[in-house]
XYZ file of C-alpha atoms in Angstrom:
165
model
C 175.786 -173.366 -49.148
C 179.406 -172.217 -50.194
C 178.728 -173.040 -53.604
C 176.730 -170.055 -54.173
C 178.781 -167.070 -54.630
C 176.559 -164.583 -53.267
C 176.153 -166.437 -49.890
C 179.006 -167.107 -47.287
C 179.655 -170.207 -45.586
C 176.860 -169.136 -43.108
C 174.330 -168.282 -45.724
C 174.702 -164.452 -45.219
C 174.111 -162.265 -48.505
C 177.581 -161.001 -49.882
C 178.944 -159.059 -52.867
C 181.366 -161.236 -54.745
C 184.987 -159.831 -54.285
C 186.526 -159.174 -57.767
C 189.068 -157.589 -56.602
C 191.805 -160.256 -57.524
C 190.017 -160.725 -61.102
C 192.078 -159.661 -64.181
C 190.599 -156.722 -66.233
C 189.505 -157.931 -69.543
C 187.432 -156.621 -72.212
C 183.887 -158.234 -71.607
C 180.683 -158.134 -73.964
C 177.221 -159.585 -73.506
C 173.932 -159.482 -75.702
C 170.531 -160.366 -74.671
C 167.262 -160.227 -76.336
C 163.281 -160.286 -75.574
C 160.211 -160.282 -77.495
C 157.252 -158.090 -77.214
C 153.989 -159.677 -79.131
C 151.138 -157.287 -79.774
C 148.333 -156.908 -82.008
C 149.457 -156.154 -85.497
C 147.690 -152.841 -85.608
C 150.039 -151.780 -82.562
C 153.243 -152.793 -84.267
C 152.178 -150.789 -87.336
C 151.527 -147.808 -85.102
C 154.800 -148.224 -83.549
C 156.744 -148.579 -86.779
C 154.709 -145.662 -88.527
C 155.521 -143.639 -85.542
C 151.786 -142.984 -85.104
C 151.099 -143.843 -81.169
C 149.714 -141.152 -78.921
C 153.054 -140.816 -76.767
C 155.409 -140.354 -79.685
C 158.275 -142.525 -81.091
C 158.036 -145.835 -78.867
C 161.126 -147.337 -80.178
C 163.381 -144.334 -79.432
C 161.959 -143.704 -76.122
C 162.407 -147.305 -75.556
C 166.038 -147.550 -76.626
C 166.828 -144.629 -74.265
C 165.216 -146.069 -71.466
C 166.998 -149.483 -72.266
C 170.381 -147.517 -72.000
C 169.580 -145.678 -69.002
C 168.515 -148.997 -67.378
C 171.669 -150.721 -68.093
C 173.738 -147.880 -66.637
C 171.477 -148.364 -63.150
C 171.674 -152.277 -62.923
C 173.561 -151.962 -59.984
C 171.066 -149.915 -58.087
C 168.425 -152.588 -58.892
C 169.684 -155.897 -59.123
C 170.842 -156.808 -55.306
C 174.748 -157.647 -54.918
C 175.426 -156.763 -58.626
C 178.319 -154.339 -59.168
C 177.648 -150.888 -59.986
C 179.809 -150.583 -63.664
C 181.118 -147.629 -65.625
C 179.943 -149.155 -69.007
C 182.002 -148.633 -72.254
C 178.941 -148.926 -74.555
C 175.178 -149.893 -74.325
C 173.473 -150.716 -77.826
C 169.739 -151.576 -78.195
C 168.211 -152.639 -81.473
C 164.326 -152.812 -81.611
C 163.122 -154.657 -84.535
C 159.778 -155.777 -85.935
C 159.185 -159.393 -86.473
C 156.626 -160.681 -88.596
C 153.217 -158.764 -88.186
C 153.037 -158.803 -84.351
C 156.434 -158.884 -82.815
C 158.994 -156.379 -81.639
C 162.609 -157.950 -81.084
C 164.550 -155.995 -78.619
C 168.277 -156.932 -78.505
C 170.953 -155.095 -76.319
C 174.608 -155.148 -76.310
C 176.821 -154.045 -73.250
C 180.523 -153.678 -73.404
C 182.954 -153.168 -70.696
C 186.917 -153.563 -69.816
C 186.742 -154.610 -66.370
C 186.764 -157.186 -63.885
C 183.362 -158.385 -63.877
C 180.725 -159.016 -66.927
C 177.882 -157.123 -68.388
C 175.162 -159.876 -68.509
C 172.973 -158.431 -66.217
C 173.327 -154.832 -67.813
C 172.516 -156.276 -71.263
C 169.533 -158.021 -69.681
C 168.233 -155.444 -67.689
C 168.278 -153.024 -70.832
C 166.249 -155.399 -72.803
C 163.927 -155.611 -69.859
C 163.178 -152.362 -69.406
C 163.069 -151.407 -72.722
C 160.366 -154.000 -73.379
C 158.346 -152.574 -70.088
C 158.703 -148.995 -72.047
C 157.083 -150.394 -74.982
C 154.197 -151.939 -73.214
C 153.817 -148.803 -71.007
C 153.779 -146.360 -73.938
C 151.305 -148.856 -75.746
C 148.996 -150.224 -73.214
C 146.207 -147.605 -74.210
C 145.969 -149.412 -77.388
C 146.804 -152.953 -76.542
C 146.502 -154.490 -72.830
C 147.046 -157.984 -74.315
C 150.712 -157.073 -75.213
C 153.111 -159.752 -73.638
C 156.856 -159.712 -72.966
C 158.383 -163.081 -73.704
C 161.735 -164.865 -73.860
C 164.355 -162.408 -72.199
C 167.718 -164.236 -72.327
C 171.206 -164.168 -72.862
C 172.304 -164.639 -76.227
C 176.087 -164.211 -75.766
C 178.659 -163.361 -73.728
C 182.734 -163.060 -74.219
C 185.398 -162.330 -71.492
C 186.075 -163.289 -68.044
C 187.302 -166.472 -66.320
C 184.122 -168.429 -67.637
C 184.620 -167.880 -71.055
C 182.512 -167.066 -73.854
C 178.847 -168.535 -74.557
C 176.545 -168.479 -77.345
C 173.177 -169.512 -77.727
C 172.747 -172.038 -80.555
C 170.717 -170.595 -83.257
C 171.687 -166.779 -82.650
C 169.754 -164.542 -82.772
C 167.060 -167.355 -81.189
C 163.958 -165.208 -81.863
C 164.332 -163.844 -85.298
C 161.904 -165.005 -88.061
C 163.031 -167.402 -90.634
């Protein structure tokens, strides 16, 4: 079981010791897509939902969630993030693409923070619009890219993989 970094040789859970790792600049970008009825997307874009500006509330929820990732994900290090940015962009007539970028200068990466930001922003969109459209789906939450750290850089081919052609 020792090949898994979150378990010791006896199989007990543990937080990875990052004490000896060098401090480097790290960035991660994640994305996800909320599919909905065209009328729901129009209401979001026109800021005509009963609960207010869906994109701005979801953006704030995503930023707040990224800052709390260490409280939500077991064994995830709590991090003092340098920056978190979210973009919510209409895709076609039935999708809202959510992209989050998290940055830090630290001993550990920010992939989980970017993924958490996207996830909570998507859930916020659903929560704010469920009275209009219970058929919404949250799709393809994924890491798009990361840089920094010992494992090197990663970029999903065809970035960003979910944008319309």
